[in-house]
């Protein structure tokens, strides 16, 4: 189960509102390659993972991603706090504001609400870890793209931190996949699904 | 036809591994930042995992 | 002086952030390197430091976890009355 620590994993202190960049950054909350999807993916995959170190890894990284979605939400919150109606209208934020006022809501930069279609929990150890490797790279690329757009260092700092974590997670999932390979037959890794098959035919 | 010579100097010779599978090298002999404050801002305690982004479009 | 008090609080808070982060990164390393004894010792060292730092912060300023509530004064449920971390300012 989960405990909560009343602090962000990395500080978010933004003094300049910016609804335009908020619209983009919120994709890392509820978008297809965002932290909510990452968290739900790993926390879902862990149940049927037959190797405890890998189930542990999925749990620990899935938990860290919850702390990351909190950071992204905090960034969006601080970027949009105290916006005036003029600022809302001028920055193209009016559609989001109509549906959510300044509430924080998980959706992509394009306005598509978060949905589980963004991730898979395939129930196959090799497949799930391979999906996780891709997920971390997609998130990294999204942060790269955001960093090209962001001019304010108060915003860039927590974004850079989040991006760095994706690279570390990629390494860990890669090692998790190596652990799985070590438990299987190198002559044919795909002979059976260790999460499902109980016997040979 | 050009003859590209490959470089197999790496200690982990991944091309000898079974094909049709993805392999990420193990982090071995992991070193940790002495300055943990710097590690915090780097986003990892392991210097070899610090890979910053410096890309720019730079096109008019 | 007020700015010293603010600085002390910020210093303690930052310390907790750094130690907490070291712990998370090391936990994930250990998940895939479960027999690295040195790494486990390193983690245990920082877990102890974090425990201390959280208790000290709670005593002086307020709880950062429910576990630290007993370190704070009983007259106020600071867990809820103090600002939430997404408000910034730390």
Coordinates of C-alpha atoms in Angstrom, one line a residue:
Chain A
X1 CA 0.0 0.0 0.0
X2 CA 1.0 3.6 -0.2
X3 CA 2.2 6.2 2.2
X4 CA 2.4 9.9 1.3
X5 CA 5.2 12.3 2.1
X6 CA 4.1 15.9 2.1
X7 CA 6.8 17.1 -0.2
X8 CA 7.5 17.0 -3.9
X9 CA 10.3 14.7 -5.0
X10 CA 12.0 17.8 -6.6
X11 CA 10.9 21.4 -5.8
X12 CA 8.6 23.3 -8.1
X13 CA 8.8 27.1 -7.5
X14 CA 7.4 29.0 -10.5
X15 CA 6.9 32.7 -10.1
X16 CA 5.8 33.6 -13.7
X17 CA 2.4 32.3 -15.0
X18 CA 2.3 30.9 -18.5
X19 CA -0.8 29.2 -19.7
X20 CA 0.7 28.4 -23.1
X21 CA 3.5 26.3 -21.8
X22 CA 1.1 24.8 -19.2
X23 CA -1.1 23.4 -22.0
X24 CA 2.0 21.6 -23.3
X25 CA 3.4 20.4 -20.0
X26 CA 0.0 18.9 -18.9
X27 CA 0.6 16.2 -21.5
X28 CA 3.1 14.7 -19.1
X29 CA 0.3 14.3 -16.6
X30 CA -2.5 12.8 -18.7
X31 CA -1.0 12.4 -22.1
X32 CA -0.1 9.2 -24.0
X33 CA 3.5 9.2 -22.8
X34 CA 2.9 10.9 -19.4
X35 CA 3.6 10.0 -15.8
X36 CA 0.0 8.8 -15.0
X37 CA 0.2 6.3 -17.9
X38 CA 3.7 5.2 -16.8
X39 CA 2.6 4.7 -13.2
X40 CA -0.5 2.7 -14.1
X41 CA 1.4 0.6 -16.6
X42 CA 4.1 -0.5 -14.2
X43 CA 1.7 -0.9 -11.2
X44 CA -0.6 -3.0 -13.4
X45 CA 2.1 -5.2 -14.9
X46 CA 3.6 -6.2 -11.6
X47 CA 0.9 -8.5 -10.4
X48 CA 1.6 -11.4 -12.7
X49 CA 5.4 -10.9 -12.9
X50 CA 6.7 -14.2 -11.6
X51 CA 10.2 -12.9 -10.7
X52 CA 10.1 -11.0 -7.4
X53 CA 13.0 -8.6 -8.3
X54 CA 11.2 -7.5 -11.4
X55 CA 7.8 -7.2 -9.6
X56 CA 9.7 -5.1 -7.0
X57 CA 11.2 -3.0 -9.7
X58 CA 7.8 -2.4 -11.3
X59 CA 6.4 -1.5 -7.9
X60 CA 9.2 0.9 -7.0
X61 CA 9.3 2.7 -10.4
X62 CA 5.5 2.8 -10.6
X63 CA 5.5 4.4 -7.2
X64 CA 8.1 7.0 -8.2
X65 CA 6.0 7.9 -11.2
X66 CA 3.2 8.8 -8.9
X67 CA 5.5 11.4 -7.4
X68 CA 6.3 12.6 -10.9
X69 CA 2.7 13.1 -11.9
X70 CA 2.4 15.1 -8.7
X71 CA 5.3 17.3 -9.8
X72 CA 3.8 17.8 -13.3
X73 CA 0.5 18.8 -11.8
X74 CA 2.3 21.2 -9.5
X75 CA 4.0 22.8 -12.5
X76 CA 0.7 23.2 -14.3
X77 CA -1.0 24.5 -11.2
X78 CA 1.7 27.1 -10.6
X79 CA 1.8 28.1 -14.3
X80 CA -1.9 28.8 -14.3
X81 CA -2.6 30.1 -10.8
X82 CA -4.0 33.7 -10.8
X83 CA -4.4 33.9 -14.5
X84 CA -6.7 36.8 -15.5
X85 CA -9.5 36.3 -18.1
X86 CA -7.5 38.4 -20.5
X87 CA -4.5 36.0 -20.1
X88 CA -6.7 33.0 -20.4
X89 CA -8.2 34.2 -23.7
X90 CA -4.9 35.5 -25.2
X91 CA -3.0 32.3 -24.5
X92 CA -5.4 29.9 -26.1
X93 CA -6.3 28.5 -22.8
X94 CA -10.0 29.2 -23.2
X95 CA -11.1 25.7 -24.3
X96 CA -9.4 24.0 -21.3
X97 CA -10.7 26.7 -18.9
X98 CA -14.3 26.2 -20.2
X99 CA -14.2 22.5 -19.3
X100 CA -12.0 22.7 -16.2
X101 CA -11.7 26.3 -15.1
X102 CA -8.2 26.2 -13.6
X103 CA -8.6 22.7 -12.2
X104 CA -5.9 20.2 -12.9
X105 CA -7.2 17.4 -15.2
X106 CA -5.3 14.6 -16.8
X107 CA -5.3 15.1 -20.6
X108 CA -2.9 15.3 -23.5
X109 CA -1.6 18.5 -25.0
X110 CA -4.3 18.1 -27.7
X111 CA -7.1 17.8 -25.2
X112 CA -7.7 14.1 -25.2
X113 CA -8.6 12.8 -21.7
X114 CA -6.3 10.3 -20.2
X115 CA -7.2 6.8 -21.1
X116 CA -5.6 3.4 -20.5
X117 CA -5.3 2.9 -24.3
X118 CA -2.0 4.7 -23.8
X119 CA -0.4 1.6 -22.2
X120 CA -0.5 -2.2 -22.1
X121 CA -0.2 -4.8 -19.5
X122 CA 0.2 -7.8 -21.8
X123 CA 0.8 -10.5 -19.2
X124 CA 4.0 -11.6 -20.8
X125 CA 7.3 -10.8 -19.0
X126 CA 9.4 -10.1 -22.1
X127 CA 6.6 -8.1 -23.8
X128 CA 5.9 -6.0 -20.7
X129 CA 9.5 -5.1 -20.0
X130 CA 10.0 -4.3 -23.7
X131 CA 7.0 -2.1 -23.6
X132 CA 8.5 -0.4 -20.5
X133 CA 11.7 0.3 -22.3
X134 CA 9.8 2.0 -25.0
X135 CA 7.7 4.0 -22.5
X136 CA 10.7 5.5 -20.9
X137 CA 12.2 6.6 -24.2
X138 CA 8.8 8.1 -25.2
X139 CA 8.7 10.1 -22.0
X140 CA 12.3 11.2 -22.4
X141 CA 11.6 12.4 -26.0
X142 CA 8.6 14.3 -24.7
X143 CA 10.7 16.1 -22.1
X144 CA 13.3 16.8 -24.7
X145 CA 10.6 18.5 -26.8
X146 CA 9.3 20.4 -23.8
X147 CA 12.8 21.6 -23.0
X148 CA 13.1 23.1 -26.5
X149 CA 10.0 25.1 -25.8
X150 CA 10.6 26.3 -22.3
X151 CA 12.4 29.6 -21.8
X152 CA 11.9 29.9 -18.0
X153 CA 14.6 28.2 -15.9
X154 CA 12.1 27.8 -13.0
X155 CA 10.1 25.5 -15.3
X156 CA 13.1 23.9 -17.0
X157 CA 14.7 22.7 -13.7
X158 CA 12.1 20.3 -12.6
X159 CA 11.5 19.2 -16.2
X160 CA 15.2 18.3 -16.5
X161 CA 15.0 16.3 -13.3
X162 CA 12.0 14.4 -14.6
X163 CA 13.8 13.7 -17.9
X164 CA 16.9 12.4 -16.1
X165 CA 14.8 9.9 -14.2
X166 CA 13.4 8.4 -17.5
X167 CA 17.0 7.5 -18.5
X168 CA 17.7 5.8 -15.2
X169 CA 14.4 3.9 -15.4
X170 CA 15.3 2.8 -18.9
X171 CA 18.5 1.3 -17.6
X172 CA 16.7 -0.5 -14.7
X173 CA 14.0 -1.9 -17.0
X174 CA 16.8 -3.1 -19.3
X175 CA 18.4 -4.9 -16.4
X176 CA 15.0 -6.3 -15.4
X177 CA 14.7 -7.8 -18.9
X178 CA 18.2 -9.3 -18.5
X179 CA 17.1 -10.9 -15.3
X180 CA 14.1 -12.4 -17.0
X181 CA 16.3 -13.7 -19.9
X182 CA 18.5 -15.4 -17.3
X183 CA 15.6 -17.4 -16.1
X184 CA 14.6 -18.5 -19.6
X185 CA 16.2 -20.8 -22.2
X186 CA 18.6 -18.8 -24.3
X187 CA 18.1 -21.2 -27.2
X188 CA 14.5 -20.0 -27.4
X189 CA 13.3 -17.2 -25.1
X190 CA 9.9 -17.4 -26.7
X191 CA 9.2 -21.1 -26.0
X192 CA 6.6 -20.2 -23.4
X193 CA 5.2 -17.4 -21.4
X194 CA 6.6 -17.6 -17.8
X195 CA 3.6 -15.7 -16.6
X196 CA 1.1 -18.1 -17.9
X197 CA 2.3 -21.5 -19.2
X198 CA 2.5 -24.2 -16.6
X199 CA 3.7 -27.2 -18.6
X200 CA 5.1 -28.2 -22.0
X201 CA 3.0 -29.9 -24.6
Chain B
X1 CA 31.3 -2.9 -52.4
X2 CA 32.5 -1.2 -49.3
X3 CA 33.9 -3.2 -46.5
X4 CA 32.8 -1.8 -43.1
X5 CA 35.0 -3.1 -40.4
X6 CA 33.2 -3.4 -37.1
X7 CA 34.6 -2.5 -33.8
X8 CA 34.3 -5.4 -31.3
X9 CA 36.4 -3.8 -28.5
X10 CA 33.6 -3.8 -26.0
X11 CA 34.0 -6.3 -23.1
X12 CA 30.4 -7.4 -23.5
X13 CA 30.3 -8.8 -27.0
X14 CA 26.6 -8.4 -27.5
X15 CA 26.6 -9.7 -31.1
X16 CA 27.4 -13.2 -29.7
X17 CA 24.1 -13.2 -27.8
X18 CA 21.1 -15.0 -29.1
X19 CA 19.4 -12.9 -31.8
X20 CA 15.7 -11.8 -31.8
X21 CA 16.0 -10.2 -28.4
X22 CA 16.9 -6.8 -26.9
X23 CA 19.8 -6.5 -24.4
X24 CA 20.7 -3.5 -22.2
X25 CA 24.2 -3.8 -20.7
X26 CA 24.4 -4.2 -17.0
X27 CA 25.5 -1.3 -14.9
X28 CA 28.6 -2.8 -13.2
X29 CA 31.1 -1.3 -10.7
X30 CA 28.6 1.4 -10.1
X31 CA 30.1 4.6 -8.8
X32 CA 28.1 7.1 -6.9
X33 CA 28.4 10.9 -6.8
X34 CA 30.4 12.2 -3.9
X35 CA 28.5 15.4 -3.9
X36 CA 24.9 14.3 -3.3
X37 CA 23.6 17.8 -3.8
X38 CA 25.0 17.7 -7.4
X39 CA 23.5 14.2 -7.8
X40 CA 20.0 15.6 -6.9
X41 CA 20.3 18.3 -9.6
X42 CA 21.7 15.8 -12.1
X43 CA 18.7 13.5 -11.4
X44 CA 20.7 10.5 -10.5
X45 CA 23.3 9.4 -7.9
X46 CA 25.2 7.5 -10.6
X47 CA 27.4 9.8 -12.8
X48 CA 27.4 7.3 -15.7
X49 CA 23.6 7.6 -16.0
X50 CA 23.8 11.4 -16.2
X51 CA 23.0 12.2 -19.9
X52 CA 21.9 15.8 -20.3
X53 CA 19.9 17.2 -23.2
X54 CA 21.6 20.0 -25.2
X55 CA 19.6 19.8 -28.5
X56 CA 18.4 23.0 -30.3
X57 CA 16.6 23.5 -33.5
X58 CA 18.7 26.6 -34.5
X59 CA 17.0 27.0 -37.9
X60 CA 15.4 30.3 -39.0
Chain C
X1 CA 16.3 37.0 12.7
X2 CA 13.5 35.9 10.4
X3 CA 15.6 35.2 7.4
X4 CA 17.8 32.9 9.3
X5 CA 14.8 30.9 10.4
X6 CA 13.5 30.7 6.9
X7 CA 17.0 29.6 5.7
X8 CA 17.2 27.0 8.4
X9 CA 13.9 25.5 7.4
X10 CA 14.8 25.6 3.7
X11 CA 18.1 23.9 4.5
X12 CA 16.5 21.1 6.5
X13 CA 13.8 20.6 3.8
X14 CA 16.3 20.5 1.0
X15 CA 18.4 18.0 3.0
X16 CA 15.3 15.7 3.3
X17 CA 14.7 16.1 -0.5
X18 CA 18.3 15.1 -1.3
X19 CA 18.4 12.2 1.2
X20 CA 15.0 11.0 0.0
X21 CA 16.2 11.1 -3.6
X22 CA 19.4 9.1 -2.8
X23 CA 17.2 6.4 -1.2
X24 CA 14.8 6.1 -4.2
X25 CA 17.7 5.9 -6.8
X26 CA 19.5 3.3 -4.6
X27 CA 16.3 1.3 -4.1
X28 CA 15.8 0.9 -7.9
X29 CA 19.5 0.0 -8.3
X30 CA 19.1 -2.7 -5.6
X31 CA 15.9 -4.1 -7.3
X32 CA 18.2 -5.2 -10.2
X33 CA 21.4 -5.7 -8.1
X34 CA 19.9 -7.5 -5.0
X35 CA 23.1 -8.9 -3.7
X36 CA 25.2 -5.8 -3.7
X37 CA 26.1 -5.6 0.0
X38 CA 27.8 -2.3 -0.2
X39 CA 24.8 -0.8 -1.8
X40 CA 22.5 -2.1 0.9
X41 CA 24.8 -0.7 3.6
X42 CA 24.8 2.7 1.7
X43 CA 21.0 2.6 1.6
X44 CA 20.7 1.7 5.3
X45 CA 23.0 4.7 6.2
X46 CA 20.8 7.1 4.3
X47 CA 17.5 5.6 5.6
X48 CA 18.7 6.3 9.2
X49 CA 19.7 9.9 8.2
X50 CA 16.3 10.4 6.6
X51 CA 14.5 9.2 9.7
X52 CA 16.5 11.6 11.8
X53 CA 16.0 14.5 9.4
X54 CA 12.2 13.9 9.1
X55 CA 11.9 13.8 12.9
X56 CA 13.9 17.0 13.3
X57 CA 11.9 18.9 10.7
X58 CA 8.6 17.7 12.2
X59 CA 9.6 18.8 15.6
X60 CA 10.5 22.3 14.5
X61 CA 8.2 23.0 11.6
X62 CA 5.5 20.3 11.1
X63 CA 5.1 16.7 9.8
X64 CA 6.1 15.6 6.4
X65 CA 4.7 12.1 7.0
X66 CA 1.9 10.7 9.2
X67 CA 4.6 8.8 11.0
X68 CA 6.1 12.2 12.2
X69 CA 2.9 13.5 13.6
X70 CA 3.8 12.4 17.2
X71 CA 6.9 14.6 16.8
X72 CA 4.8 17.7 16.5
X73 CA 2.6 19.5 19.0
X74 CA -0.8 17.9 19.8
X75 CA -2.7 21.2 19.7
X76 CA -2.9 21.4 16.0
X77 CA -3.3 18.9 13.2
X78 CA -0.5 20.4 11.2
X79 CA -0.7 17.6 8.6
X80 CA -3.8 19.3 7.3
X81 CA -3.5 22.9 8.4
X82 CA 0.0 23.5 6.8
X83 CA 0.3 24.4 3.1
X84 CA 0.4 21.6 0.6
X85 CA 3.7 21.0 -1.3
X86 CA 2.4 22.0 -4.7
X87 CA 1.9 25.6 -3.4
X88 CA 5.7 26.0 -3.8
X89 CA 7.8 28.4 -1.8
X90 CA 10.2 25.7 -0.7

